[in-house]
mmCIF file of C-alpha atoms and ligand atoms in Angstrom:
data_model
loop_
_atom_site.group_PDB
_atom_site.id
_atom_site.type_symbol
_atom_site.label_atom_id
_atom_site.label_comp_id
_atom_site.label_asym_id
_atom_site.label_seq_id
_atom_site.Cartn_x
_atom_site.Cartn_y
_atom_site.Cartn_z
ATOM 1 C CA MET A 1 186.740 74.940 72.726
ATOM 2 C CA PRO A 2 188.105 74.114 69.277
ATOM 3 C CA ASP A 3 191.542 75.605 68.735
ATOM 4 C CA LEU A 4 194.460 75.503 66.331
ATOM 5 C CA ALA A 5 195.119 71.872 67.323
ATOM 6 C CA THR A 6 191.540 70.984 66.305
ATOM 7 C CA ALA A 7 192.123 72.551 62.904
ATOM 8 C CA ARG A 8 195.417 70.679 62.581
ATOM 9 C CA MET A 9 193.707 67.362 63.424
ATOM 10 C CA LEU A 10 191.100 68.147 60.745
ATOM 11 C CA LEU A 11 193.813 68.977 58.218
ATOM 12 C CA ASP A 12 195.418 65.579 58.839
ATOM 13 C CA ARG A 13 192.064 63.895 58.261
ATOM 14 C CA LEU A 14 191.173 65.897 55.139
ATOM 15 C CA VAL A 15 194.542 65.344 53.462
ATOM 16 C CA ALA A 16 194.252 61.589 54.146
ATOM 17 C CA PHE A 17 191.295 61.484 51.722
ATOM 18 C CA PRO A 18 192.889 61.326 48.243
ATOM 19 C CA SER A 19 190.120 63.498 46.797
ATOM 20 C CA VAL A 20 191.699 64.022 43.376
ATOM 21 C CA SER A 21 189.158 65.701 41.093
ATOM 22 C CA ARG A 22 188.845 62.727 38.719
ATOM 23 C CA ASP A 23 187.834 60.429 41.613
ATOM 24 C CA SER A 24 184.848 60.361 43.933
ATOM 25 C CA ASN A 25 184.986 62.662 46.963
ATOM 26 C CA LEU A 26 182.094 60.966 48.743
ATOM 27 C CA ASP A 27 184.327 59.502 51.497
ATOM 28 C CA LEU A 28 185.604 62.964 52.332
ATOM 29 C CA ILE A 29 182.146 64.532 52.286
ATOM 30 C CA GLU A 30 180.722 61.769 54.471
ATOM 31 C CA GLY A 31 183.694 62.158 56.832
ATOM 32 C CA VAL A 32 183.055 65.900 57.122
ATOM 33 C CA ARG A 33 179.305 65.456 57.505
ATOM 34 C CA GLY A 34 179.799 62.820 60.208
ATOM 35 C CA TRP A 35 182.328 64.923 62.106
ATOM 36 C CA LEU A 36 180.067 67.992 62.027
ATOM 37 C CA GLU A 37 177.122 65.897 63.172
ATOM 38 C CA ALA A 38 179.164 64.650 66.121
ATOM 39 C CA GLN A 39 179.643 68.342 67.007
ATOM 40 C CA GLY A 40 175.902 68.923 66.832
ATOM 41 C CA ILE A 41 175.985 70.623 63.420
ATOM 42 C CA SER A 42 173.830 69.261 60.635
ATOM 43 C CA ALA A 43 175.157 69.678 57.109
ATOM 44 C CA GLN A 44 173.346 69.441 53.782
ATOM 45 C CA VAL A 45 174.907 67.324 51.052
ATOM 46 C CA VAL A 46 174.396 68.334 47.400
ATOM 47 C CA PRO A 47 175.103 65.302 45.183
ATOM 48 C CA SER A 48 176.472 65.676 41.655
ATOM 49 C CA PRO A 49 174.098 64.596 38.837
ATOM 50 C CA ASP A 50 175.871 61.223 38.504
ATOM 51 C CA GLY A 51 176.019 60.729 42.280
ATOM 52 C CA ARG A 52 179.791 60.090 42.281
ATOM 53 C CA LYS A 53 180.612 63.309 44.063
ATOM 54 C CA ALA A 54 179.010 65.829 46.354
ATOM 55 C CA SER A 55 179.295 69.303 47.795
ATOM 56 C CA LEU A 56 178.286 70.175 51.340
ATOM 57 C CA TYR A 57 177.041 73.244 53.131
ATOM 58 C CA ALA A 58 176.214 73.972 56.723
ATOM 59 C CA GLN A 59 175.205 76.803 59.023
ATOM 60 C CA VAL A 60 175.564 77.556 62.694
ATOM 61 C CA GLY A 61 173.953 80.394 64.596
ATOM 62 C CA PRO A 62 170.504 81.943 64.357
ATOM 63 C CA ALA A 63 168.507 81.716 61.120
ATOM 64 C CA LEU A 64 169.072 85.359 60.254
ATOM 65 C CA PRO A 65 170.502 87.147 57.232
ATOM 66 C CA GLY A 66 173.793 89.025 57.524
ATOM 67 C CA GLY A 67 176.152 86.135 58.255
ATOM 68 C CA VAL A 68 179.397 85.068 56.622
ATOM 69 C CA VAL A 69 180.107 82.192 54.224
ATOM 70 C CA LEU A 70 183.461 80.401 54.328
ATOM 71 C CA SER A 71 183.939 78.813 50.916
ATOM 72 C CA GLY A 72 186.389 76.042 50.098
ATOM 73 C CA HIS A 73 186.739 73.140 47.704
ATOM 74 C CA SER A 74 187.263 69.507 48.629
ATOM 75 C CA ASP A 75 189.111 68.328 45.529
ATOM 76 C CA VAL A 76 192.841 68.386 44.846
ATOM 77 C CA VAL A 77 194.963 68.040 41.722
ATOM 78 C CA PRO A 78 196.686 64.699 40.965
ATOM 79 C CA VAL A 79 200.150 63.727 42.182
ATOM 80 C CA ASP A 80 200.902 61.527 39.142
ATOM 81 C CA GLY A 81 204.432 61.935 37.853
ATOM 82 C CA GLN A 82 205.424 64.291 40.674
ATOM 83 C CA ALA A 83 208.462 63.532 42.822
ATOM 84 C CA TRP A 84 207.262 63.770 46.428
ATOM 85 C CA THR A 85 209.689 63.522 49.344
ATOM 86 C CA SER A 86 206.973 62.160 51.655
ATOM 87 C CA ASP A 87 203.542 60.560 51.211
ATOM 88 C CA PRO A 88 201.356 63.265 49.606
ATOM 89 C CA PHE A 89 198.276 62.020 51.471
ATOM 90 C CA THR A 90 199.821 62.245 54.935
ATOM 91 C CA VAL A 91 200.507 65.655 56.450
ATOM 92 C CA THR A 92 204.207 65.735 57.296
ATOM 93 C CA GLU A 93 205.578 68.604 59.346
ATOM 94 C CA ARG A 94 209.184 69.571 58.799
ATOM 95 C CA ASP A 95 211.000 72.897 59.055
ATOM 96 C CA GLY A 96 207.852 74.803 59.950
ATOM 97 C CA ARG A 97 205.969 73.537 56.935
ATOM 98 C CA LEU A 98 202.996 71.206 56.600
ATOM 99 C CA TYR A 99 203.628 69.078 53.534
ATOM 100 C CA GLY A 100 200.818 67.219 51.773
ATOM 101 C CA ARG A 101 198.593 67.404 48.698
ATOM 102 C CA GLY A 102 196.007 70.098 49.319
ATOM 103 C CA THR A 103 197.560 71.596 52.464
ATOM 104 C CA CYS A 104 197.861 74.883 50.573
ATOM 105 C CA ASP A 105 195.122 74.447 47.937
ATOM 106 C CA MET A 106 192.943 74.343 49.945
ATOM 107 C CA LYS A 107 192.369 71.820 52.682
ATOM 108 C CA GLY A 108 194.267 74.053 55.099
ATOM 109 C CA PHE A 109 191.489 76.617 54.792
ATOM 110 C CA ASP A 110 188.823 73.885 54.828
ATOM 111 C CA ALA A 111 190.171 72.569 58.142
ATOM 112 C CA LEU A 112 190.240 76.072 59.635
ATOM 113 C CA ALA A 113 186.683 76.714 58.428
ATOM 114 C CA LEU A 114 185.372 73.474 59.944
ATOM 115 C CA ALA A 115 186.997 74.241 63.284
ATOM 116 C CA ALA A 116 185.631 77.793 63.073
ATOM 117 C CA LEU A 117 182.125 76.454 62.545
ATOM 118 C CA VAL A 118 182.323 74.524 65.805
ATOM 119 C CA LEU A 119 183.878 77.511 67.567
ATOM 120 C CA ALA A 120 180.995 79.666 66.307
ATOM 121 C CA LYS A 121 178.485 77.181 67.671
ATOM 122 C CA ARG A 122 180.137 76.939 71.092
ATOM 123 C CA ARG A 123 180.527 80.703 71.370
ATOM 124 C CA GLY A 124 176.894 81.296 70.431
ATOM 125 C CA VAL A 125 177.271 83.652 67.484
ATOM 126 C CA LYS A 126 174.513 86.236 66.980
ATOM 127 C CA ARG A 127 174.878 86.133 63.192
ATOM 128 C CA PRO A 128 175.331 82.897 61.261
ATOM 129 C CA LEU A 129 178.557 81.365 60.039
ATOM 130 C CA GLN A 130 178.068 79.216 56.953
ATOM 131 C CA LEU A 131 180.339 76.713 55.257
ATOM 132 C CA ALA A 132 180.341 75.946 51.521
ATOM 133 C CA LEU A 133 182.503 72.988 50.519
ATOM 134 C CA SER A 134 182.426 72.254 46.788
ATOM 135 C CA HIS A 135 183.917 69.626 44.485
ATOM 136 C CA ASP A 136 185.426 69.748 40.986
ATOM 137 C CA GLU A 137 186.852 73.236 41.532
ATOM 138 C CA GLU A 138 190.133 72.120 39.979
ATOM 139 C CA LEU A 139 188.266 71.087 36.832
ATOM 140 C CA GLY A 140 187.139 74.683 36.332
ATOM 141 C CA CYS A 141 184.758 75.485 39.205
ATOM 142 C CA ILE A 142 182.136 73.338 37.503
ATOM 143 C CA ALA A 143 180.158 72.222 40.561
ATOM 144 C CA CYS A 144 179.902 75.398 42.561
ATOM 145 C CA ILE A 145 176.712 76.778 41.034
ATOM 146 C CA PRO A 146 174.367 73.925 42.104
ATOM 147 C CA MET A 147 175.708 74.250 45.661
ATOM 148 C CA ILE A 148 175.273 78.037 45.630
ATOM 149 C CA ASP A 149 171.735 77.606 44.364
ATOM 150 C CA ALA A 150 170.993 75.041 47.088
ATOM 151 C CA MET A 151 172.317 77.504 49.667
ATOM 152 C CA ALA A 152 169.450 79.825 48.777
ATOM 153 C CA ALA A 153 167.602 77.724 51.394
ATOM 154 C CA LEU A 154 169.725 79.440 54.073
ATOM 155 C CA PRO A 155 169.279 83.018 55.269
ATOM 156 C CA ARG A 156 171.282 85.240 52.962
ATOM 157 C CA ALA A 157 174.816 85.927 54.188
ATOM 158 C CA SER A 158 176.268 89.384 53.626
ATOM 159 C CA ALA A 159 179.825 88.264 52.805
ATOM 160 C CA VAL A 160 181.628 85.309 51.246
ATOM 161 C CA ILE A 161 185.276 84.560 52.012
ATOM 162 C CA VAL A 162 186.774 82.180 49.442
ATOM 163 C CA GLY A 163 189.865 80.751 51.119
ATOM 164 C CA GLU A 164 192.138 80.081 48.151
ATOM 165 C CA PRO A 165 195.780 80.761 49.043
ATOM 166 C CA THR A 166 196.507 84.516 49.075
ATOM 167 C CA MET A 167 198.942 84.671 52.046
ATOM 168 C CA MET A 168 195.946 86.102 53.942
ATOM 169 C CA LYS A 169 195.907 89.130 51.648
ATOM 170 C CA VAL A 170 192.534 90.454 50.537
ATOM 171 C CA VAL A 171 192.070 89.706 46.838
ATOM 172 C CA THR A 172 189.162 91.635 45.394
ATOM 173 C CA GLY A 173 189.446 90.762 41.719
ATOM 174 C CA HIS A 174 190.398 87.951 39.400
ATOM 175 C CA LYS A 175 190.094 87.115 35.738
ATOM 176 C CA GLY A 176 187.348 84.813 34.594
ATOM 177 C CA GLY A 177 187.828 82.079 32.090
ATOM 178 C CA MET A 178 186.357 79.659 29.615
ATOM 179 C CA ALA A 179 187.925 76.557 28.145
ATOM 180 C CA TYR A 180 186.914 74.669 25.023
ATOM 181 C CA TRP A 181 188.089 71.493 23.336
ATOM 182 C CA LEU A 182 187.524 71.436 19.575
ATOM 183 C CA ARG A 183 187.359 68.417 17.303
ATOM 184 C CA VAL A 184 187.617 69.447 13.667
ATOM 185 C CA ARG A 185 186.338 66.751 11.305
ATOM 186 C CA GLY A 186 187.807 67.103 7.829
ATOM 187 C CA TYR A 187 187.585 64.973 4.697
ATOM 188 C CA GLU A 188 190.557 62.938 3.569
ATOM 189 C CA VAL A 189 191.766 63.052 -0.044
ATOM 190 C CA HIS A 190 195.211 62.939 -1.605
ATOM 191 C CA SER A 191 196.778 66.305 -0.992
ATOM 192 C CA SER A 192 197.398 66.779 -4.728
ATOM 193 C CA ILE A 193 193.635 67.322 -5.046
ATOM 194 C CA MET A 194 193.194 69.033 -1.698
ATOM 195 C CA HIS A 195 190.462 71.297 -3.080
ATOM 196 C CA GLU A 196 188.165 68.238 -3.127
ATOM 197 C CA GLY A 197 188.830 67.422 0.503
ATOM 198 C CA VAL A 198 188.749 69.345 3.741
ATOM 199 C CA SER A 199 191.888 69.610 5.835
ATOM 200 C CA ALA A 200 190.937 69.600 9.495
ATOM 201 C CA ILE A 201 194.353 71.119 10.212
ATOM 202 C CA LEU A 202 194.025 74.044 7.811
ATOM 203 C CA GLU A 203 190.442 74.724 8.909
ATOM 204 C CA GLY A 204 191.501 74.549 12.546
ATOM 205 C CA ALA A 205 194.305 76.951 11.720
ATOM 206 C CA LYS A 206 191.685 79.553 10.765
ATOM 207 C CA LEU A 207 190.396 79.426 14.325
ATOM 208 C CA LEU A 208 193.910 79.688 15.711
ATOM 209 C CA ALA A 209 194.562 82.660 13.430
ATOM 210 C CA TRP A 210 191.439 84.222 14.923
ATOM 211 C CA VAL A 211 192.899 83.588 18.384
ATOM 212 C CA ASN A 212 196.045 85.472 17.413
ATOM 213 C CA GLU A 213 193.980 88.333 16.015
ATOM 214 C CA GLN A 214 192.043 88.669 19.277
ATOM 215 C CA ASN A 215 195.247 88.766 21.327
ATOM 216 C CA ALA A 216 196.775 91.396 19.072
ATOM 217 C CA ALA A 217 193.637 93.557 19.165
ATOM 218 C CA ASN A 218 193.213 93.198 22.939
ATOM 219 C CA ARG A 219 196.844 94.040 23.511
ATOM 220 C CA ALA A 220 196.631 97.132 21.327
ATOM 221 C CA ALA A 221 193.469 98.434 22.981
ATOM 222 C CA ARG A 222 193.612 100.822 25.933
ATOM 223 C CA PRO A 223 192.739 98.855 29.090
ATOM 224 C CA GLY A 224 189.643 99.789 31.066
ATOM 225 C CA PRO A 225 190.073 100.784 34.733
ATOM 226 C CA LEU A 226 189.383 97.257 36.045
ATOM 227 C CA ALA A 227 191.572 95.561 33.443
ATOM 228 C CA ALA A 228 194.456 97.932 34.177
ATOM 229 C CA MET A 229 195.096 96.185 37.513
ATOM 230 C CA PHE A 230 195.977 92.888 35.837
ATOM 231 C CA ASN A 231 199.099 91.468 34.263
ATOM 232 C CA PRO A 232 198.565 91.490 31.360
ATOM 233 C CA PRO A 233 195.781 94.105 31.450
ATOM 234 C CA TRP A 234 193.737 92.498 28.680
ATOM 235 C CA THR A 235 191.737 89.366 27.934
ATOM 236 C CA THR A 236 193.986 86.612 26.631
ATOM 237 C CA VAL A 237 193.072 83.692 24.384
ATOM 238 C CA HIS A 238 195.348 80.676 24.381
ATOM 239 C CA SER A 239 195.807 77.271 22.779
ATOM 240 C CA GLY A 240 198.042 74.939 24.756
ATOM 241 C CA GLN A 241 197.517 71.600 23.087
ATOM 242 C CA ILE A 242 196.934 70.334 19.530
ATOM 243 C CA SER A 243 197.104 67.122 17.515
ATOM 244 C CA GLY A 244 195.939 66.053 14.074
ATOM 245 C CA GLY A 245 196.569 64.536 10.691
ATOM 246 C CA THR A 246 198.126 61.242 9.599
ATOM 247 C CA ALA A 247 200.526 61.953 6.698
ATOM 248 C CA HIS A 248 201.997 64.895 4.816
ATOM 249 C CA ASN A 249 200.117 64.004 1.614
ATOM 250 C CA ILE A 250 196.608 63.416 3.036
ATOM 251 C CA THR A 251 194.218 66.249 3.859
ATOM 252 C CA ALA A 252 193.779 65.801 7.600
ATOM 253 C CA GLY A 253 190.629 63.957 8.601
ATOM 254 C CA ALA A 254 190.869 65.107 12.190
ATOM 255 C CA CYS A 255 192.452 67.854 14.240
ATOM 256 C CA GLU A 256 191.837 68.497 17.907
ATOM 257 C CA PHE A 257 192.935 71.397 20.057
ATOM 258 C CA GLY A 258 192.083 73.434 23.100
ATOM 259 C CA ILE A 259 191.240 77.126 23.233
ATOM 260 C CA ASP A 260 190.875 78.969 26.495
ATOM 261 C CA PHE A 261 190.078 82.519 27.466
ATOM 262 C CA ARG A 262 191.122 84.529 30.512
ATOM 263 C CA VAL A 263 188.671 87.390 30.667
ATOM 264 C CA VAL A 264 189.369 90.591 32.609
ATOM 265 C CA PRO A 265 186.662 91.898 34.957
ATOM 266 C CA GLY A 266 184.565 94.520 33.215
ATOM 267 C CA GLU A 267 184.237 92.360 30.110
ATOM 268 C CA ASP A 268 181.398 89.914 29.710
ATOM 269 C CA PRO A 269 182.589 86.319 29.219
ATOM 270 C CA ASP A 270 179.409 85.755 27.251
ATOM 271 C CA HIS A 271 180.512 88.333 24.691
ATOM 272 C CA TRP A 272 183.666 86.284 24.098
ATOM 273 C CA ARG A 273 181.714 83.067 24.128
ATOM 274 C CA GLN A 274 179.397 84.351 21.400
ATOM 275 C CA ALA A 275 182.256 85.723 19.306
ATOM 276 C CA PHE A 276 184.032 82.371 19.551
ATOM 277 C CA TYR A 277 180.966 80.363 18.538
ATOM 278 C CA ALA A 278 180.282 82.754 15.661
ATOM 279 C CA LYS A 279 183.793 82.163 14.307
ATOM 280 C CA VAL A 280 183.393 78.397 14.699
ATOM 281 C CA ALA A 281 180.121 78.555 12.742
ATOM 282 C CA GLU A 282 181.774 80.615 10.004
ATOM 283 C CA VAL A 283 184.644 78.143 9.555
ATOM 284 C CA GLU A 284 182.291 75.177 9.723
ATOM 285 C CA ALA A 285 180.131 76.667 6.946
ATOM 286 C CA GLU A 286 183.207 77.005 4.740
ATOM 287 C CA MET A 287 184.109 73.359 5.383
ATOM 288 C CA GLN A 288 180.604 72.126 4.674
ATOM 289 C CA ALA A 289 180.459 74.053 1.415
ATOM 290 C CA VAL A 290 183.101 71.549 0.213
ATOM 291 C CA ARG A 291 182.020 68.441 2.133
ATOM 292 C CA PRO A 292 178.709 68.548 4.024
ATOM 293 C CA GLU A 293 179.875 65.778 6.381
ATOM 294 C CA ALA A 294 182.778 67.873 7.640
ATOM 295 C CA GLY A 295 182.303 69.942 10.772
ATOM 296 C CA ILE A 296 183.518 71.135 14.149
ATOM 297 C CA ASP A 297 182.443 69.714 17.498
ATOM 298 C CA VAL A 298 182.958 72.003 20.470
ATOM 299 C CA ASP A 299 183.154 70.698 24.010
ATOM 300 C CA GLU A 300 182.715 73.454 26.569
ATOM 301 C CA ARG A 301 184.917 72.476 29.508
ATOM 302 C CA PHE A 302 184.088 75.343 31.854
ATOM 303 C CA VAL A 303 183.022 78.942 32.182
ATOM 304 C CA VAL A 304 184.229 80.838 35.269
ATOM 305 C CA PRO A 305 183.016 84.414 35.705
ATOM 306 C CA PRO A 306 185.553 87.097 36.657
ATOM 307 C CA LEU A 307 185.561 88.602 40.151
ATOM 308 C CA ALA A 308 185.183 92.364 39.906
ATOM 309 C CA PRO A 309 186.254 94.614 42.779
ATOM 310 C CA GLU A 310 183.078 95.832 44.503
ATOM 311 C CA THR A 311 182.230 99.366 45.501
ATOM 312 C CA GLN A 312 181.748 99.393 49.269
ATOM 313 C CA GLY A 313 181.747 95.594 49.277
ATOM 314 C CA ALA A 314 180.777 93.967 52.576
ATOM 315 C CA ALA A 315 183.165 91.041 52.064
ATOM 316 C CA GLU A 316 186.083 93.347 51.325
ATOM 317 C CA ALA A 317 185.359 95.517 54.365
ATOM 318 C CA LEU A 318 185.134 92.450 56.608
ATOM 319 C CA ALA A 319 188.312 90.826 55.280
ATOM 320 C CA ARG A 320 190.258 94.091 55.518
ATOM 321 C CA ALA A 321 189.136 94.604 59.107
ATOM 322 C CA LEU A 322 190.169 91.055 60.024
ATOM 323 C CA THR A 323 193.542 91.030 58.250
ATOM 324 C CA GLY A 324 194.551 94.691 58.449
ATOM 325 C CA ASP A 325 195.454 94.450 54.774
ATOM 326 C CA ASN A 326 194.426 97.618 52.977
ATOM 327 C CA ALA A 327 196.430 97.172 49.780
ATOM 328 C CA ARG A 328 194.839 96.320 46.460
ATOM 329 C CA HIS A 329 195.405 92.777 45.167
ATOM 330 C CA VAL A 330 194.125 90.981 42.101
ATOM 331 C CA VAL A 331 195.094 87.534 40.818
ATOM 332 C CA SER A 332 195.009 85.928 37.410
ATOM 333 C CA TYR A 333 193.656 82.534 38.509
ATOM 334 C CA GLY A 334 189.935 81.880 38.685
ATOM 335 C CA THR A 335 188.098 80.993 41.885
ATOM 336 C CA GLU A 336 184.550 80.372 43.031
ATOM 337 C CA ALA A 337 184.345 83.970 44.263
ATOM 338 C CA GLY A 338 183.257 85.117 40.789
ATOM 339 C CA GLN A 339 180.424 82.609 40.857
ATOM 340 C CA PHE A 340 179.175 83.802 44.238
ATOM 341 C CA GLN A 341 179.404 87.384 43.010
ATOM 342 C CA VAL A 342 177.493 86.625 39.811
ATOM 343 C CA ARG A 343 174.724 85.181 42.019
ATOM 344 C CA GLY A 344 174.549 88.429 43.969
ATOM 345 C CA TRP A 345 176.845 87.765 46.936
ATOM 346 C CA SER A 346 179.601 90.105 48.060
ATOM 347 C CA ALA A 347 182.800 88.046 47.795
ATOM 348 C CA VAL A 348 186.579 88.239 48.176
ATOM 349 C CA VAL A 349 189.398 85.713 48.122
ATOM 350 C CA CYS A 350 191.453 85.453 51.300
ATOM 351 C CA GLY A 351 193.174 82.363 52.622
ATOM 352 C CA PRO A 352 196.401 80.958 54.020
ATOM 353 C CA GLY A 353 199.341 79.841 51.908
ATOM 354 C CA ASP A 354 201.072 80.872 48.721
ATOM 355 C CA ILE A 355 199.553 79.982 45.342
ATOM 356 C CA ALA A 356 203.122 79.244 44.181
ATOM 357 C CA GLN A 357 203.035 76.076 46.306
ATOM 358 C CA ALA A 358 199.675 74.912 44.948
ATOM 359 C CA HIS A 359 199.659 71.955 42.535
ATOM 360 C CA GLN A 360 203.401 71.341 43.101
ATOM 361 C CA ALA A 361 205.278 68.256 44.254
ATOM 362 C CA ASP A 362 205.939 68.718 47.992
ATOM 363 C CA GLU A 363 203.044 71.183 48.242
ATOM 364 C CA TYR A 364 203.118 72.810 51.659
ATOM 365 C CA LEU A 365 201.456 75.329 53.903
ATOM 366 C CA THR A 366 203.657 77.005 56.493
ATOM 367 C CA VAL A 367 202.715 76.540 60.125
ATOM 368 C CA ALA A 368 202.834 80.341 60.403
ATOM 369 C CA GLN A 369 200.215 80.764 57.639
ATOM 370 C CA PHE A 370 198.034 78.087 59.194
ATOM 371 C CA ARG A 371 198.203 79.933 62.508
ATOM 372 C CA ALA A 372 197.443 83.250 60.771
ATOM 373 C CA GLY A 373 194.399 81.544 59.255
ATOM 374 C CA TRP A 374 193.230 80.426 62.687
ATOM 375 C CA ASP A 375 193.705 83.934 64.123
ATOM 376 C CA PHE A 376 191.498 85.170 61.279
ATOM 377 C CA MET A 377 188.824 82.596 62.164
ATOM 378 C CA GLU A 378 188.891 83.467 65.881
ATOM 379 C CA ASP A 379 188.493 87.168 65.110
ATOM 380 C CA LEU A 380 185.739 86.441 62.596
ATOM 381 C CA VAL A 381 183.779 84.389 65.140
ATOM 382 C CA ALA A 382 184.325 87.047 67.809
ATOM 383 C CA GLY A 383 182.855 89.610 65.420
ATOM 384 C CA LEU A 384 179.823 87.426 64.780
ATOM 385 C CA CYS A 385 179.201 87.220 68.541
ATOM 386 C CA LYS A 386 178.754 90.985 68.829
HETATM 387 ZN ZN1 LIG B 1 192.051 75.868 44.895
#
């Protein structure tokens, strides 16, 4: 029977694939598919449009609705510029910790889920256990939806457990988010006659002023019941990067910057999306009234829906029964749970490890959390056998 040692062996193998989001993850996916096949489990691979990457899903147990999905992502963030004590792509155990890129976020959970799948098969579960392993999560959950849609081929599960690190606490809500990159194209003239040109910087500043206005208004408003659980309890809009212009006496021909939103559950990200695009159109019209060739190009990097706490949610009830955690937890990072929920699944976030260790140099998962994750899997499979 697969046990904690099986999961640990899988963790070693998964971490050894340097599946940084910017690179292909096909080696990892093929490794997982091949290993599952050797265990008698056939997995479906969902290639990305350019074929450089893939997601994977699988099911064990009878083809019946009412099962459970274990959802993880295969990609990890880069290690560039980080000072690691040991090789990030080799799991190194010291002082009760498993060091390695992705041990916490979230190959630890992936390894546990894979071992659980085999355990479920050997034990002969009466309801299915499904695995969803995505890619490009770290780029903004941009590849989850095609995999979720492909999973419509399986009998509908009643609960989704997204195993992002929560210290095995049951997280029932998170903010959603959207990120945009804007390229403002101005028109260069000598700044003494700036009224005949278009300053990409000053036009861009109108959008940033709008950002500040939204934050001030959101902060001043009374939070709704869902928003009240978050810190801060309002939707935030942020710009973390900007560049532009060439000289103090030339109206800037170009200015680029990012704008991103963190949207509280209970608010529609599409409302914010439309408000943002309306403001962009307004500023662009003002620019083009001076110089028709000026304009603003918007690159939508990602849209991640919020996860709203469910009323009588099946995933929450399951995760609470398995962990014994009955406290209320929400987080401010986005996960794929919101995307499952938007597609009609009941979903929570619950996985081993502390988000504080994610993305860091010397990222680690404690052996104790890994074991707690395996206990969760054993109890989950036992429940599916009943
Ligand atoms: Zn993650």
